[in-house]
Amino acid sequence: MSTTSSARLMDGTAHARRLVDETAVRAAGITRRTGTRPCLATVLVGEDPASVTYVRMKQARCEKAGIASRHIELPATTTTDELVAALEGLSRDPDVHGILLQHPVGPHIDERAAFEAIAPEKDVDGVTVSSFATMSFGLPGFVSCTPGGIMRLLDAYEVDPAGKRAVVVGRSAILGKPAGMLLLARNATVTYCHSYTTDLSSAVREADILVAAVGRPRFIKGEDIKPGAVVIDAGYNPGNVGDVDFDSAVTRAGLITPVPGGVGPMTIAVLLAQTVDAAERLLGLA
Ligand code: NAP
């Protein structure tokens, strides 16, 4: 007789709601004490439908949390200099506390130069070199939102990374790399895998905590998941499909994030929480 076990789902939607509710209480407190609403500025270049949707979603969540939003839409023909100037303007604007540049921007734009035009104290999306450095040194600052959301989700399910083998598949500057560094800071033994990794399956099979951040639908198969592992699927591919083959992985993992409803909602919740953190600091309340 064969029995098939099933992992416990990590409910990102519920935990994100809790974080947004807490953030809304803090935002209301700031508004009451200072007469100023925390404000997130979003900047969109071009009209990529997915980016337009993401920005609208972020604005709607801001509204619900009592955070004001300012939106700047720039044409697809915007140059690096023009985008940098817009971001520098927001960085100087005392009514703006957080800045989010929706990315990817067009290939003709120097994305790094644009990110670096965001003042570190307003970098609530955690994309600047300064934010990466403060995260690496464990200093106060803003973390990249998706890795930050992953760590909060681990905490919510009382997963202590200390002493565990964590395997991160993907090493982008905004996701895989910081996720591994945050796990390292919590004393996991971290392995990074990427497109040059030979025998990825062997590496993945070692993982007590697996973070999939590849951008390839159903790339990680259940047969490679260590029984009982914590599986965090950060992937979000067309058709609402993650980077983990959920159906096979759910029979092996101990805990697993669904897609959608896992890491995605946590990412936006962290963005809002960090906007309120920024407002508190900029308004002299923290
Ligand atoms: P990315 O910049 O394209 O990075 C992908 C990473 O995967 C790279 O490090 C790449 O290795 C690695 N990779 C690609 N093919 C591989 C292979 N065959 N074997 C092993 N590694 C491979 O993507 P990203 O921005 O980090 O995003 C990753 C995924 O997360 C995407 O699905 C994206 O939509 C999703 N995402 C979700 C959220 C959210 O809020 N839920 C936020 C951001 C991103 P190299 O470095 O060697 O090229």
mmCIF file of C-alpha atoms and ligand atoms in Angstrom:
data_model
loop_
_atom_site.group_PDB
_atom_site.id
_atom_site.type_symbol
_atom_site.label_atom_id
_atom_site.label_comp_id
_atom_site.label_asym_id
_atom_site.label_seq_id
_atom_site.Cartn_x
_atom_site.Cartn_y
_atom_site.Cartn_z
ATOM 1 C CA MET A 1 0.000 0.000 0.000
ATOM 2 C CA SER A 2 1.433 3.390 -0.889
ATOM 3 C CA THR A 3 0.629 6.517 1.080
ATOM 4 C CA THR A 4 1.126 9.976 -0.343
ATOM 5 C CA SER A 5 1.858 12.726 2.127
ATOM 6 C CA SER A 6 1.177 16.340 1.371
ATOM 7 C CA ALA A 7 3.103 19.397 2.492
ATOM 8 C CA ARG A 8 1.576 22.125 4.623
ATOM 9 C CA LEU A 9 0.926 25.230 2.530
ATOM 10 C CA MET A 10 2.606 28.494 3.522
ATOM 11 C CA ASP A 11 -0.222 30.965 3.187
ATOM 12 C CA GLY A 12 1.408 34.145 1.902
ATOM 13 C CA THR A 13 -1.947 35.804 1.320
ATOM 14 C CA ALA A 14 -2.979 35.504 4.974
ATOM 15 C CA HIS A 15 0.400 36.571 6.360
ATOM 16 C CA ALA A 16 0.623 39.463 3.909
ATOM 17 C CA ARG A 17 -2.831 40.625 5.014
ATOM 18 C CA ARG A 18 -1.662 40.593 8.626
ATOM 19 C CA LEU A 19 1.431 42.623 7.752
ATOM 20 C CA VAL A 20 -0.612 45.112 5.709
ATOM 21 C CA ASP A 21 -3.059 45.487 8.607
ATOM 22 C CA GLU A 22 -0.180 46.220 11.006
ATOM 23 C CA THR A 23 1.269 48.646 8.478
ATOM 24 C CA ALA A 24 -2.075 50.427 8.117
ATOM 25 C CA VAL A 25 -2.219 50.974 11.892
ATOM 26 C CA ARG A 26 1.306 52.428 11.822
ATOM 27 C CA ALA A 27 0.472 54.620 8.783
ATOM 28 C CA ALA A 28 -2.630 55.966 10.541
ATOM 29 C CA GLY A 29 -0.511 56.737 13.615
ATOM 30 C CA ILE A 30 1.957 58.740 11.529
ATOM 31 C CA THR A 31 -0.842 60.675 9.847
ATOM 32 C CA ARG A 32 -2.432 61.420 13.213
ATOM 33 C CA ARG A 33 0.793 62.586 14.818
ATOM 34 C CA THR A 34 2.232 64.614 11.947
ATOM 35 C CA GLY A 35 -0.664 65.464 9.644
ATOM 36 C CA THR A 36 1.378 63.828 6.859
ATOM 37 C CA ARG A 37 0.427 60.574 5.178
ATOM 38 C CA PRO A 38 3.301 58.254 4.312
ATOM 39 C CA CYS A 39 3.709 58.451 0.527
ATOM 40 C CA LEU A 40 5.051 55.960 -2.006
ATOM 41 C CA ALA A 41 5.997 57.246 -5.454
ATOM 42 C CA THR A 42 5.873 54.728 -8.283
ATOM 43 C CA VAL A 43 7.628 55.315 -11.584
ATOM 44 C CA LEU A 44 6.668 53.419 -14.716
ATOM 45 C CA VAL A 45 8.495 53.652 -18.025
ATOM 46 C CA GLY A 46 6.487 52.517 -21.064
ATOM 47 C CA GLU A 47 3.294 50.510 -21.138
ATOM 48 C CA ASP A 48 4.303 46.896 -20.602
ATOM 49 C CA PRO A 49 0.978 45.314 -19.552
ATOM 50 C CA ALA A 50 2.469 43.243 -16.709
ATOM 51 C CA SER A 51 4.278 46.297 -15.308
ATOM 52 C CA VAL A 52 1.122 48.426 -15.578
ATOM 53 C CA THR A 53 -0.769 45.736 -13.637
ATOM 54 C CA TYR A 54 1.924 45.476 -10.940
ATOM 55 C CA VAL A 55 2.012 49.247 -10.431
ATOM 56 C CA ARG A 56 -1.780 49.483 -10.201
ATOM 57 C CA MET A 57 -1.819 46.627 -7.700
ATOM 58 C CA LYS A 58 0.784 48.400 -5.558
ATOM 59 C CA GLN A 59 -1.168 51.670 -5.664
ATOM 60 C CA ALA A 60 -4.394 49.900 -4.673
ATOM 61 C CA ARG A 61 -2.661 48.211 -1.731
ATOM 62 C CA CYS A 62 -1.199 51.580 -0.667
ATOM 63 C CA GLU A 63 -4.653 53.110 -0.662
ATOM 64 C CA LYS A 64 -5.999 50.275 1.515
ATOM 65 C CA ALA A 65 -3.150 50.743 3.987
ATOM 66 C CA GLY A 66 -3.634 54.512 4.270
ATOM 67 C CA ILE A 67 -0.454 55.233 2.318
ATOM 68 C CA ALA A 68 -0.654 57.991 -0.273
ATOM 69 C CA SER A 69 0.674 57.158 -3.715
ATOM 70 C CA ARG A 70 2.131 59.379 -6.353
ATOM 71 C CA HIS A 71 2.490 57.994 -9.838
ATOM 72 C CA ILE A 72 4.801 59.073 -12.605
ATOM 73 C CA GLU A 73 4.315 57.563 -16.052
ATOM 74 C CA LEU A 74 7.061 58.132 -18.566
ATOM 75 C CA PRO A 75 7.000 57.196 -22.248
ATOM 76 C CA ALA A 76 8.925 54.172 -23.518
ATOM 77 C CA THR A 77 11.274 56.596 -25.316
ATOM 78 C CA THR A 78 12.503 58.055 -21.991
ATOM 79 C CA THR A 79 16.295 58.264 -21.833
ATOM 80 C CA THR A 80 18.466 57.263 -18.881
ATOM 81 C CA ASP A 81 19.147 60.953 -18.132
ATOM 82 C CA GLU A 82 15.442 61.804 -18.111
ATOM 83 C CA LEU A 83 14.617 58.878 -15.837
ATOM 84 C CA VAL A 84 17.486 59.719 -13.498
ATOM 85 C CA ALA A 85 16.254 63.329 -13.337
ATOM 86 C CA ALA A 86 12.719 62.182 -12.435
ATOM 87 C CA LEU A 87 14.031 59.891 -9.686
ATOM 88 C CA GLU A 88 16.360 62.568 -8.326
ATOM 89 C CA GLY A 89 13.375 64.928 -8.161
ATOM 90 C CA LEU A 90 11.408 62.411 -6.095
ATOM 91 C CA SER A 91 14.461 61.795 -3.923
ATOM 92 C CA ARG A 92 14.517 65.535 -3.053
ATOM 93 C CA ASP A 93 10.738 65.872 -2.599
ATOM 94 C CA PRO A 94 9.960 66.059 1.143
ATOM 95 C CA ASP A 95 6.389 64.812 0.564
ATOM 96 C CA VAL A 96 7.642 61.504 -0.852
ATOM 97 C CA HIS A 97 8.929 58.856 1.598
ATOM 98 C CA GLY A 98 9.412 55.827 -0.620
ATOM 99 C CA ILE A 99 10.272 55.403 -4.299
ATOM 100 C CA LEU A 100 9.652 52.386 -6.482
ATOM 101 C CA LEU A 101 10.945 52.162 -10.030
ATOM 102 C CA GLN A 102 8.962 49.423 -11.763
ATOM 103 C CA HIS A 103 11.421 47.208 -13.578
ATOM 104 C CA PRO A 104 12.558 45.955 -15.972
ATOM 105 C CA VAL A 105 12.841 49.286 -17.751
ATOM 106 C CA GLY A 106 13.547 49.305 -21.486
ATOM 107 C CA PRO A 107 16.843 47.845 -22.724
ATOM 108 C CA HIS A 108 18.038 51.295 -23.866
ATOM 109 C CA ILE A 109 18.019 52.528 -20.248
ATOM 110 C CA ASP A 110 20.904 52.021 -17.848
ATOM 111 C CA GLU A 111 18.808 50.414 -15.098
ATOM 112 C CA ARG A 112 21.588 50.523 -12.504
ATOM 113 C CA ALA A 113 22.096 54.265 -13.056
ATOM 114 C CA ALA A 114 18.352 54.766 -12.607
ATOM 115 C CA PHE A 115 18.223 52.718 -9.389
ATOM 116 C CA GLU A 116 21.172 54.652 -7.983
ATOM 117 C CA ALA A 117 19.253 57.922 -8.456
ATOM 118 C CA ILE A 118 16.924 56.768 -5.660
ATOM 119 C CA ALA A 119 17.982 58.235 -2.314
ATOM 120 C CA PRO A 120 18.939 55.314 -0.014
ATOM 121 C CA GLU A 121 16.611 56.603 2.712
ATOM 122 C CA LYS A 122 13.689 56.282 0.246
ATOM 123 C CA ASP A 123 14.781 53.002 -1.356
ATOM 124 C CA VAL A 124 11.857 51.011 0.022
ATOM 125 C CA ASP A 125 12.175 48.435 -2.778
ATOM 126 C CA GLY A 126 15.766 47.713 -1.689
ATOM 127 C CA VAL A 127 17.354 48.020 -5.133
ATOM 128 C CA THR A 128 20.292 50.357 -4.573
ATOM 129 C CA VAL A 129 23.900 49.422 -3.931
ATOM 130 C CA SER A 130 23.557 51.170 -0.577
ATOM 131 C CA SER A 131 20.612 48.957 0.445
ATOM 132 C CA PHE A 132 22.464 45.848 -0.678
ATOM 133 C CA ALA A 133 25.447 46.889 1.422
ATOM 134 C CA THR A 134 23.444 47.616 4.566
ATOM 135 C CA MET A 135 21.662 44.272 4.177
ATOM 136 C CA SER A 136 25.010 42.495 3.736
ATOM 137 C CA PHE A 137 26.438 44.118 6.846
ATOM 138 C CA GLY A 138 23.256 43.580 8.855
ATOM 139 C CA LEU A 139 22.865 47.342 9.316
ATOM 140 C CA PRO A 140 19.552 49.214 9.394
ATOM 141 C CA GLY A 141 18.245 49.796 5.892
ATOM 142 C CA PHE A 142 15.835 48.382 3.384
ATOM 143 C CA VAL A 143 15.938 44.830 2.070
ATOM 144 C CA SER A 144 14.868 43.822 -1.384
ATOM 145 C CA CYS A 145 11.152 43.127 -0.936
ATOM 146 C CA THR A 146 10.861 39.556 -2.238
ATOM 147 C CA PRO A 147 13.726 38.164 -0.115
ATOM 148 C CA GLY A 148 12.393 40.196 2.797
ATOM 149 C CA GLY A 149 8.983 38.596 2.274
ATOM 150 C CA ILE A 150 10.551 35.132 2.119
ATOM 151 C CA MET A 151 12.257 35.646 5.488
ATOM 152 C CA ARG A 152 9.030 36.890 7.078
ATOM 153 C CA LEU A 153 7.194 33.855 5.753
ATOM 154 C CA LEU A 154 9.834 31.525 7.204
ATOM 155 C CA ASP A 155 9.452 33.280 10.549
ATOM 156 C CA ALA A 156 5.659 33.034 10.370
ATOM 157 C CA TYR A 157 5.982 29.241 10.058
ATOM 158 C CA GLU A 158 8.692 29.106 12.733
ATOM 159 C CA VAL A 159 11.323 27.836 10.325
ATOM 160 C CA ASP A 160 14.663 28.630 11.941
ATOM 161 C CA PRO A 161 17.354 28.628 9.216
ATOM 162 C CA ALA A 162 20.201 28.177 11.746
ATOM 163 C CA GLY A 163 22.229 25.077 10.953
ATOM 164 C CA LYS A 164 20.028 24.163 7.977
ATOM 165 C CA ARG A 165 21.235 23.614 4.445
ATOM 166 C CA ALA A 166 19.665 26.290 2.278
ATOM 167 C CA VAL A 167 19.892 26.065 -1.498
ATOM 168 C CA VAL A 168 18.995 29.092 -3.573
ATOM 169 C CA VAL A 169 18.486 28.501 -7.277
ATOM 170 C CA GLY A 170 19.050 31.872 -8.941
ATOM 171 C CA ARG A 171 21.437 34.696 -8.089
ATOM 172 C CA SER A 172 19.851 37.887 -9.374
ATOM 173 C CA ALA A 173 20.759 41.025 -7.442
ATOM 174 C CA ILE A 174 17.159 41.634 -6.348
ATOM 175 C CA LEU A 175 16.135 38.108 -5.475
ATOM 176 C CA GLY A 176 18.413 35.080 -5.389
ATOM 177 C CA LYS A 177 21.565 36.747 -4.113
ATOM 178 C CA PRO A 178 19.960 38.716 -1.258
ATOM 179 C CA ALA A 179 17.755 35.725 -0.317
ATOM 180 C CA GLY A 180 20.902 33.643 0.186
ATOM 181 C CA MET A 181 22.578 36.418 2.156
ATOM 182 C CA LEU A 182 19.605 36.838 4.479
ATOM 183 C CA LEU A 183 19.581 33.069 5.074
ATOM 184 C CA LEU A 184 23.323 33.194 5.749
ATOM 185 C CA ALA A 185 22.777 36.003 8.248
ATOM 186 C CA ARG A 186 20.381 33.654 10.034
ATOM 187 C CA ASN A 187 23.121 31.000 10.159
ATOM 188 C CA ALA A 188 22.019 28.685 7.349
ATOM 189 C CA THR A 189 24.693 26.950 5.276
ATOM 190 C CA VAL A 190 23.930 28.413 1.879
ATOM 191 C CA THR A 191 24.565 27.054 -1.610
ATOM 192 C CA TYR A 192 23.798 29.142 -4.671
ATOM 193 C CA CYS A 193 22.904 27.485 -7.961
ATOM 194 C CA HIS A 194 22.754 29.261 -11.310
ATOM 195 C CA SER A 195 22.990 28.594 -15.012
ATOM 196 C CA TYR A 196 26.599 27.357 -14.716
ATOM 197 C CA THR A 197 25.837 24.875 -11.935
ATOM 198 C CA THR A 198 26.637 21.313 -12.912
ATOM 199 C CA ASP A 199 24.398 18.601 -11.452
ATOM 200 C CA LEU A 200 21.751 20.937 -10.098
ATOM 201 C CA SER A 201 19.656 17.965 -8.951
ATOM 202 C CA SER A 202 22.329 16.851 -6.468
ATOM 203 C CA ALA A 203 22.547 20.329 -4.999
ATOM 204 C CA VAL A 204 18.772 20.687 -4.703
ATOM 205 C CA ARG A 205 18.489 17.277 -3.007
ATOM 206 C CA GLU A 206 20.656 18.603 -0.137
ATOM 207 C CA ALA A 207 18.248 21.423 0.649
ATOM 208 C CA ASP A 208 16.454 21.627 3.978
ATOM 209 C CA ILE A 209 15.281 25.023 2.732
ATOM 210 C CA LEU A 210 14.969 25.500 -1.009
ATOM 211 C CA VAL A 211 14.423 28.880 -2.638
ATOM 212 C CA ALA A 212 13.541 28.689 -6.325
ATOM 213 C CA ALA A 213 14.180 31.984 -8.105
ATOM 214 C CA VAL A 214 14.916 30.939 -11.655
ATOM 215 C CA GLY A 215 12.165 32.323 -13.876
ATOM 216 C CA ARG A 216 11.486 28.955 -15.551
ATOM 217 C CA PRO A 217 8.075 27.337 -15.166
ATOM 218 C CA ARG A 218 7.998 24.121 -13.066
ATOM 219 C CA PHE A 219 11.792 23.894 -13.299
ATOM 220 C CA ILE A 220 12.374 22.125 -9.956
ATOM 221 C CA LYS A 221 10.821 18.660 -9.851
ATOM 222 C CA GLY A 222 9.450 16.897 -6.798
ATOM 223 C CA GLU A 223 11.851 13.966 -7.215
ATOM 224 C CA ASP A 224 14.722 16.343 -6.347
ATOM 225 C CA ILE A 225 13.119 17.673 -3.167
ATOM 226 C CA LYS A 226 14.424 16.282 0.095
ATOM 227 C CA PRO A 227 11.526 14.746 2.016
ATOM 228 C CA GLY A 228 10.249 17.261 4.570
ATOM 229 C CA ALA A 229 12.079 20.233 3.034
ATOM 230 C CA VAL A 230 10.773 23.790 3.176
ATOM 231 C CA VAL A 231 10.160 24.839 -0.424
ATOM 232 C CA ILE A 232 9.888 28.529 -1.226
ATOM 233 C CA ASP A 233 8.832 29.146 -4.792
ATOM 234 C CA ALA A 234 9.609 32.761 -5.681
ATOM 235 C CA GLY A 235 9.010 32.153 -9.379
ATOM 236 C CA TYR A 236 6.154 33.820 -11.153
ATOM 237 C CA ASN A 237 5.776 32.798 -14.759
ATOM 238 C CA PRO A 238 3.034 33.385 -17.328
ATOM 239 C CA GLY A 239 -0.129 31.485 -16.415
ATOM 240 C CA ASN A 240 0.463 31.943 -12.656
ATOM 241 C CA VAL A 241 3.018 29.141 -12.640
ATOM 242 C CA GLY A 242 5.956 28.968 -10.252
ATOM 243 C CA ASP A 243 9.495 27.702 -10.726
ATOM 244 C CA VAL A 244 8.666 24.538 -8.767
ATOM 245 C CA ASP A 245 6.549 21.719 -10.158
ATOM 246 C CA PHE A 246 4.004 22.095 -7.386
ATOM 247 C CA ASP A 247 2.069 18.849 -7.932
ATOM 248 C CA SER A 248 5.125 16.641 -7.546
ATOM 249 C CA ALA A 249 6.830 18.834 -4.927
ATOM 250 C CA VAL A 250 3.847 18.963 -2.599
ATOM 251 C CA THR A 251 4.098 15.203 -2.041
ATOM 252 C CA ARG A 252 7.713 15.489 -0.817
ATOM 253 C CA ALA A 253 8.032 18.844 0.943
ATOM 254 C CA GLY A 254 7.146 19.548 4.567
ATOM 255 C CA LEU A 255 6.149 23.146 3.882
ATOM 256 C CA ILE A 256 5.634 24.751 0.487
ATOM 257 C CA THR A 257 4.509 28.099 -0.896
ATOM 258 C CA PRO A 258 1.763 27.978 -3.507
ATOM 259 C CA VAL A 259 1.850 30.107 -6.658
ATOM 260 C CA PRO A 260 -0.056 32.342 -6.574
ATOM 261 C CA GLY A 261 -0.657 33.102 -2.911
ATOM 262 C CA GLY A 262 2.801 32.440 -1.498
ATOM 263 C CA VAL A 263 5.758 34.770 -1.972
ATOM 264 C CA GLY A 264 3.991 37.283 -4.271
ATOM 265 C CA PRO A 265 1.634 38.883 -1.725
ATOM 266 C CA MET A 266 4.445 39.053 0.846
ATOM 267 C CA THR A 267 6.547 41.106 -1.581
ATOM 268 C CA ILE A 268 3.977 43.894 -1.802
ATOM 269 C CA ALA A 269 3.309 43.778 1.944
ATOM 270 C CA VAL A 270 7.032 44.297 2.640
ATOM 271 C CA LEU A 271 7.073 47.227 0.201
ATOM 272 C CA LEU A 272 4.286 48.921 2.159
ATOM 273 C CA ALA A 273 5.866 48.145 5.535
ATOM 274 C CA GLN A 274 9.189 49.593 4.374
ATOM 275 C CA THR A 275 7.428 52.720 3.054
ATOM 276 C CA VAL A 276 6.046 53.303 6.534
ATOM 277 C CA ASP A 277 9.500 52.600 8.030
ATOM 278 C CA ALA A 278 10.931 55.251 5.677
ATOM 279 C CA ALA A 279 8.229 57.764 6.590
ATOM 280 C CA GLU A 280 8.883 57.204 10.300
ATOM 281 C CA ARG A 281 12.594 57.849 9.847
ATOM 282 C CA LEU A 282 12.200 60.834 7.503
ATOM 283 C CA LEU A 283 9.614 62.449 9.777
ATOM 284 C CA GLY A 284 11.840 61.967 12.806
ATOM 285 C CA LEU A 285 9.563 59.442 14.528
ATOM 286 C CA ALA A 286 11.993 56.510 14.595
HETATM 287 P P1 NAP B 1 16.582 36.636 -13.328
HETATM 288 O O1 NAP B 1 17.199 37.956 -13.068
HETATM 289 O O2 NAP B 1 16.282 36.235 -14.731
HETATM 290 O O3 NAP B 1 17.517 35.533 -12.669
HETATM 291 C C1 NAP B 1 17.276 34.171 -12.877
HETATM 292 C C2 NAP B 1 18.360 33.377 -12.211
HETATM 293 O O4 NAP B 1 18.120 32.000 -12.495
HETATM 294 C C3 NAP B 1 19.768 33.702 -12.703
HETATM 295 O O5 NAP B 1 20.650 33.789 -11.613
HETATM 296 C C4 NAP B 1 20.111 32.522 -13.607
HETATM 297 O O6 NAP B 1 21.490 32.152 -13.595
HETATM 298 C C5 NAP B 1 19.317 31.408 -12.975
HETATM 299 N N1 NAP B 1 19.015 30.376 -13.973
HETATM 300 C C6 NAP B 1 18.451 30.547 -15.188
HETATM 301 N N2 NAP B 1 18.379 29.367 -15.832
HETATM 302 C C7 NAP B 1 18.909 28.442 -15.001
HETATM 303 C C8 NAP B 1 19.132 27.048 -15.098
HETATM 304 N N3 NAP B 1 18.802 26.357 -16.194
HETATM 305 N N4 NAP B 1 19.704 26.407 -14.056
HETATM 306 C C9 NAP B 1 20.055 27.086 -12.933
HETATM 307 N N5 NAP B 1 19.867 28.423 -12.788
HETATM 308 C C10 NAP B 1 19.313 29.087 -13.814
HETATM 309 O O7 NAP B 1 15.204 36.471 -12.537
HETATM 310 P P2 NAP B 1 14.702 37.123 -11.149
HETATM 311 O O8 NAP B 1 14.371 38.550 -11.359
HETATM 312 O O9 NAP B 1 15.631 36.740 -10.044
HETATM 313 O O10 NAP B 1 13.329 36.328 -10.987
HETATM 314 C C11 NAP B 1 13.282 34.928 -10.827
HETATM 315 C C12 NAP B 1 11.825 34.499 -10.744
HETATM 316 O O11 NAP B 1 11.209 35.127 -9.633
HETATM 317 C C13 NAP B 1 10.963 34.889 -11.940
HETATM 318 O O12 NAP B 1 9.980 33.885 -12.138
HETATM 319 C C14 NAP B 1 10.284 36.164 -11.491
HETATM 320 O O13 NAP B 1 9.035 36.395 -12.156
HETATM 321 C C15 NAP B 1 10.070 35.867 -10.050
HETATM 322 N N6 NAP B 1 9.937 37.046 -9.201
HETATM 323 C C16 NAP B 1 8.882 37.061 -8.346
HETATM 324 C C17 NAP B 1 8.718 38.139 -7.508
HETATM 325 C C18 NAP B 1 7.550 38.130 -6.575
HETATM 326 O O14 NAP B 1 7.190 39.153 -6.038
HETATM 327 N N7 NAP B 1 6.968 36.966 -6.323
HETATM 328 C C19 NAP B 1 9.602 39.209 -7.525
HETATM 329 C C20 NAP B 1 10.695 39.160 -8.383
HETATM 330 C C21 NAP B 1 10.850 38.071 -9.222
HETATM 331 P P3 NAP B 1 22.661 33.129 -14.162
HETATM 332 O O15 NAP B 1 22.873 34.148 -13.110
HETATM 333 O O16 NAP B 1 23.824 32.211 -14.314
HETATM 334 O O17 NAP B 1 22.150 33.681 -15.449
#
